[in-house]
Tab-separated table of C-alpha atoms in Angstrom:
chain	number	residue	atom	x	y	z
A	1333	MET	CA	0.000	0.011	0.003
A	1334	ALA	CA	1.081	3.563	-0.768
A	1335	ARG	CA	2.197	6.120	1.734
A	1336	LEU	CA	0.301	9.448	1.385
A	1337	SER	CA	1.869	12.917	1.358
A	1338	GLU	CA	0.374	15.693	3.460
A	1339	ASP	CA	-1.368	17.117	0.374
A	1340	GLN	CA	-2.886	13.681	-0.346
A	1341	TRP	CA	-4.108	13.389	3.272
A	1342	GLN	CA	-5.745	16.795	2.964
A	1343	ALA	CA	-7.409	15.652	-0.284
A	1344	ALA	CA	-8.593	12.487	1.460
A	1345	LYS	CA	-10.033	14.556	4.332
A	1346	ALA	CA	-11.813	16.803	1.834
A	1347	GLU	CA	-13.411	13.785	0.127
A	1348	TYR	CA	-14.636	12.510	3.453
A	1349	GLU	CA	-15.848	15.834	4.891
A	1350	VAL	CA	-17.034	17.629	1.744
A	1351	ARG	CA	-18.295	14.753	-0.449
A	1352	GLY	CA	-19.269	12.587	2.483
A	1353	ILE	CA	-17.777	9.382	1.065
A	1354	SER	CA	-17.042	6.540	3.477
A	1355	LEU	CA	-13.624	5.845	4.968
A	1356	GLY	CA	-13.511	2.608	2.974
A	1357	ASP	CA	-14.058	4.517	-0.261
A	1358	VAL	CA	-11.442	7.072	0.743
A	1359	ALA	CA	-8.976	4.200	1.359
A	1360	LYS	CA	-9.745	2.688	-2.067
A	1361	LYS	CA	-9.477	6.045	-3.842
A	1362	PHE	CA	-6.054	6.774	-2.339
A	1363	GLY	CA	-4.723	3.224	-2.313
A	1364	VAL	CA	-4.166	2.916	1.448
A	1365	ASN	CA	-5.430	0.630	4.187
A	1366	VAL	CA	-8.824	1.464	5.739
A	1367	SER	CA	-7.139	1.224	9.165
A	1368	SER	CA	-4.650	3.972	8.178
A	1369	VAL	CA	-7.450	6.282	7.071
A	1370	SER	CA	-9.531	5.465	10.134
A	1371	ARG	CA	-6.574	6.203	12.477
A	1372	ARG	CA	-5.873	9.497	10.735
A	1373	ALA	CA	-9.534	10.537	10.719
A	1374	LYS	CA	-9.884	9.750	14.415
A	1375	SER	CA	-6.713	11.562	15.413
A	1376	GLU	CA	-7.605	14.645	13.414
A	1377	GLY	CA	-11.350	14.599	14.252
A	1378	TRP	CA	-12.684	14.227	10.700
A	1379	ILE	CA	-16.494	14.432	10.468
A	1380	GLN	CA	-18.110	12.692	7.522
A	1381	GLY	CA	-20.047	15.108	5.310
A	1382	GLN	CA	-19.720	18.118	7.614
A	1383	MET	CA	-19.165	20.477	4.678
A	1384	GLN	CA	-22.033	19.221	2.466
A	1385	GLU	CA	-24.412	21.901	3.800
A	1386	LEU	CA	-21.859	24.599	3.082
A	1387	ALA	CA	-21.398	23.283	-0.473
A	1388	ALA	CA	-25.196	23.300	-0.977
A	1389	ARG	CA	-25.445	26.887	0.356
A	1390	LYS	CA	-22.653	28.004	-1.983
A	1391	VAL	CA	-24.307	26.385	-4.996
A	1392	ALA	CA	-27.570	28.158	-4.043
A	1393	ALA	CA	-25.747	31.508	-3.680
A	1394	VAL	CA	-24.095	31.174	-7.105
A	1395	LYS	CA	-27.460	30.365	-8.696
A	1396	GLU	CA	-28.996	33.406	-7.015
A	1397	ILE	CA	-26.186	35.666	-8.237
A	1398	ALA	CA	-26.665	34.346	-11.802
A	1399	ALA	CA	-30.421	35.033	-11.590
A	1400	VAL	CA	-29.782	38.609	-10.348
A	1401	GLU	CA	-27.233	39.191	-13.091
A	1402	MET	CA	-29.819	38.100	-15.693
A	1403	GLN	CA	-32.347	40.528	-14.262
A	1404	THR	CA	-29.744	43.271	-14.141
A	1405	GLN	CA	-28.811	42.823	-17.818
A	1406	GLU	CA	-32.413	43.549	-18.784
A	1407	LEU	CA	-32.304	47.041	-17.159
A	1408	PRO	CA	-31.345	50.189	-19.070
A	1409	LEU	CA	-27.715	51.214	-18.834
A	1410	ARG	CA	-28.302	54.186	-16.500
A	1411	MET	CA	-30.354	51.950	-14.167
A	1412	ARG	CA	-27.608	49.295	-14.165
A	1413	HIS	CA	-25.009	51.933	-13.338
A	1414	THR	CA	-27.040	53.292	-10.470
A	1415	LEU	CA	-27.729	49.808	-9.147
A	1416	GLN	CA	-23.968	48.979	-9.310
A	1417	THR	CA	-23.166	52.213	-7.404
A	1418	VAL	CA	-25.684	51.324	-4.705
A	1419	VAL	CA	-24.252	47.828	-4.408
A	1420	GLN	CA	-20.713	49.160	-4.163
A	1421	GLU	CA	-21.712	51.715	-1.517
A	1422	ARG	CA	-23.439	49.016	0.585
A	1423	LEU	CA	-20.523	46.566	0.224
A	1424	GLN	CA	-18.110	49.305	1.166
A	1425	ALA	CA	-20.173	50.167	4.225
A	1426	GLU	CA	-19.966	46.500	5.225
A	1427	GLY	CA	-16.225	46.295	4.519
A	1428	MET	CA	-16.603	43.881	1.627
A	1429	LEU	CA	-15.668	46.124	-1.305
A	1430	ALA	CA	-11.978	45.097	-1.338
A	1431	SER	CA	-12.794	41.487	-2.131
A	1432	LEU	CA	-15.226	42.588	-4.856
A	1433	ASP	CA	-12.581	44.821	-6.373
A	1434	ILE	CA	-10.153	41.908	-6.436
A	1435	ALA	CA	-12.723	39.706	-8.211
A	1436	LEU	CA	-13.417	42.441	-10.749
A	1437	ALA	CA	-9.687	42.981	-11.331
A	1438	ASP	CA	-9.187	39.277	-11.885
A	1439	ARG	CA	-12.021	39.318	-14.487
A	1440	ALA	CA	-10.558	42.382	-16.160
A	1441	ILE	CA	-7.203	40.715	-16.422
A	1442	ALA	CA	-8.759	37.575	-17.929
A	1443	LEU	CA	-10.667	39.686	-20.512
A	1444	ALA	CA	-7.580	41.731	-21.403
A	1445	MET	CA	-5.561	38.555	-21.967
A	1446	GLU	CA	-8.246	37.384	-24.431
A	1447	ALA	CA	-8.087	40.689	-26.350
A	1448	THR	CA	-6.693	39.993	-29.806
A	1449	CYS	CA	-6.943	43.377	-31.517
A	1450	PRO	CA	-7.149	47.111	-30.711
A	1451	ASP	CA	-10.959	46.957	-31.170
A	1452	ASP	CA	-11.167	44.448	-28.296
A	1453	ILE	CA	-9.130	46.805	-26.134
A	1454	GLU	CA	-11.349	49.745	-27.028
A	1455	THR	CA	-14.416	47.701	-26.132
A	1456	LEU	CA	-12.904	46.986	-22.724
A	1457	SER	CA	-12.175	50.651	-22.213
A	1458	ARG	CA	-15.746	51.654	-23.119
A	1459	ALA	CA	-17.199	48.939	-20.884
A	1460	ARG	CA	-15.118	50.113	-17.952
A	1461	LYS	CA	-16.188	53.707	-18.473
A	1462	ASN	CA	-19.846	52.704	-18.766
A	1463	LEU	CA	-19.744	50.571	-15.626
A	1464	ALA	CA	-17.725	52.940	-13.518
A	1465	PRO	CA	-17.650	56.469	-14.981
A	1466	SER	CA	-15.202	58.849	-13.367
A	1467	VAL	CA	-16.563	60.745	-10.408
A	1468	HIS	CA	-13.779	63.364	-10.637
A	1469	ALA	CA	-14.272	66.694	-12.353
A	1470	PRO	CA	-13.168	66.752	-15.971
A	1471	ALA	CA	-9.549	67.830	-16.523
A	1472	PRO	CA	-9.154	71.438	-17.541
A	1473	GLN	CA	-8.884	71.929	-21.320
A	1474	THR	CA	-5.605	73.111	-22.713
A	1475	THR	CA	-5.435	75.338	-25.760
A	1476	VAL	CA	-2.393	75.227	-27.996
A	1477	THR	CA	-1.792	77.932	-30.563
A	1478	VAL	CA	0.654	77.280	-33.372
A	1479	THR	CA	1.834	80.433	-35.053
A	1480	GLN	CA	4.472	79.395	-37.567
A	1481	GLN	CA	6.365	76.241	-38.449
A	1482	THR	CA	9.328	75.706	-40.676
A	1483	GLU	CA	9.044	73.194	-43.524
A	1484	ALA	CA	11.447	70.760	-41.860
A	1485	LYS	CA	9.471	70.812	-38.601
A	1486	ALA	CA	6.217	70.448	-40.499
A	1487	GLY	CA	7.568	67.397	-42.422
A	1488	ALA	CA	8.791	65.763	-39.213
A	1489	ALA	CA	5.459	66.416	-37.517
A	1490	ALA	CA	3.578	64.880	-40.498
A	1491	ASP	CA	5.876	61.808	-40.378
A	1492	ALA	CA	5.245	61.446	-36.629
A	1493	VAL	CA	1.482	61.643	-37.124
A	1494	SER	CA	1.442	59.080	-39.935
A	1495	ALA	CA	3.716	56.594	-38.184
A	1496	PRO	CA	1.801	53.508	-37.038
A	1497	VAL	CA	1.160	53.247	-33.330
A	1498	ALA	CA	2.132	50.000	-31.686
A	1499	ALA	CA	-0.760	48.074	-30.211
A	1500	PRO	CA	-0.806	48.184	-26.431
A	1501	THR	CA	0.057	44.989	-24.532
A	1502	PRO	CA	-2.687	43.281	-22.505
A	1503	ASP	CA	-0.794	44.071	-19.294
A	1504	SER	CA	-0.678	47.794	-20.056
A	1505	VAL	CA	-4.394	47.749	-20.983
A	1506	VAL	CA	-5.367	46.007	-17.712
A	1507	ARG	CA	-3.392	48.600	-15.744
A	1508	ALA	CA	-5.019	51.455	-17.687
A	1509	VAL	CA	-8.519	49.993	-17.363
A	1510	LEU	CA	-8.157	49.470	-13.639
A	1511	ALA	CA	-6.768	52.964	-13.212
A	1512	GLY	CA	-9.391	54.468	-15.494
A	1513	ASN	CA	-6.760	55.999	-17.773
A	1514	LEU	CA	-7.748	54.735	-21.217
A	1515	SER	CA	-8.780	57.527	-23.566
A	1516	GLY	CA	-10.659	57.736	-26.788
A	1517	ASP	CA	-14.191	57.481	-25.450
A	1518	ASP	CA	-14.646	61.122	-24.482
A	1519	ASP	CA	-17.578	61.882	-26.817
């Protein structure tokens, strides 16, 4: 019979406590004697199926969140934005906003990694601005007046304007989206 590592013992305990399988089935699954599993379970105080209720509650919560998301998607954009603001305010008041921000950041990173062209990146930028528009006052406008330019400077400026711009990397886009710094959606 095999000797289990600490990770394997933790997996065996999870099978027993979360799935609720018998000690005999745990022993078969991990290729050890039932007496070894029984000894370990007794010494560590394993309780068969103790996590099954928690698993059922988590499944129910995920289903409820999915149902709420479906209802939310049917609302007009302004209504969705206001709803999201209220949810964020309430979560922040309860001290839960940090974990929500981490989950949203993880999702933003996953979406940015899937972006294959500049249009995908622009879509991400627009989505971020629609979901969380800036609450800061708009930046003051700057006026630039050009009075005269030599031909050499004009040619160099034309070359600079017509040069192709390198596509941003997914990492830079994620950072810009999370910081709210992507531009091009100001209309």
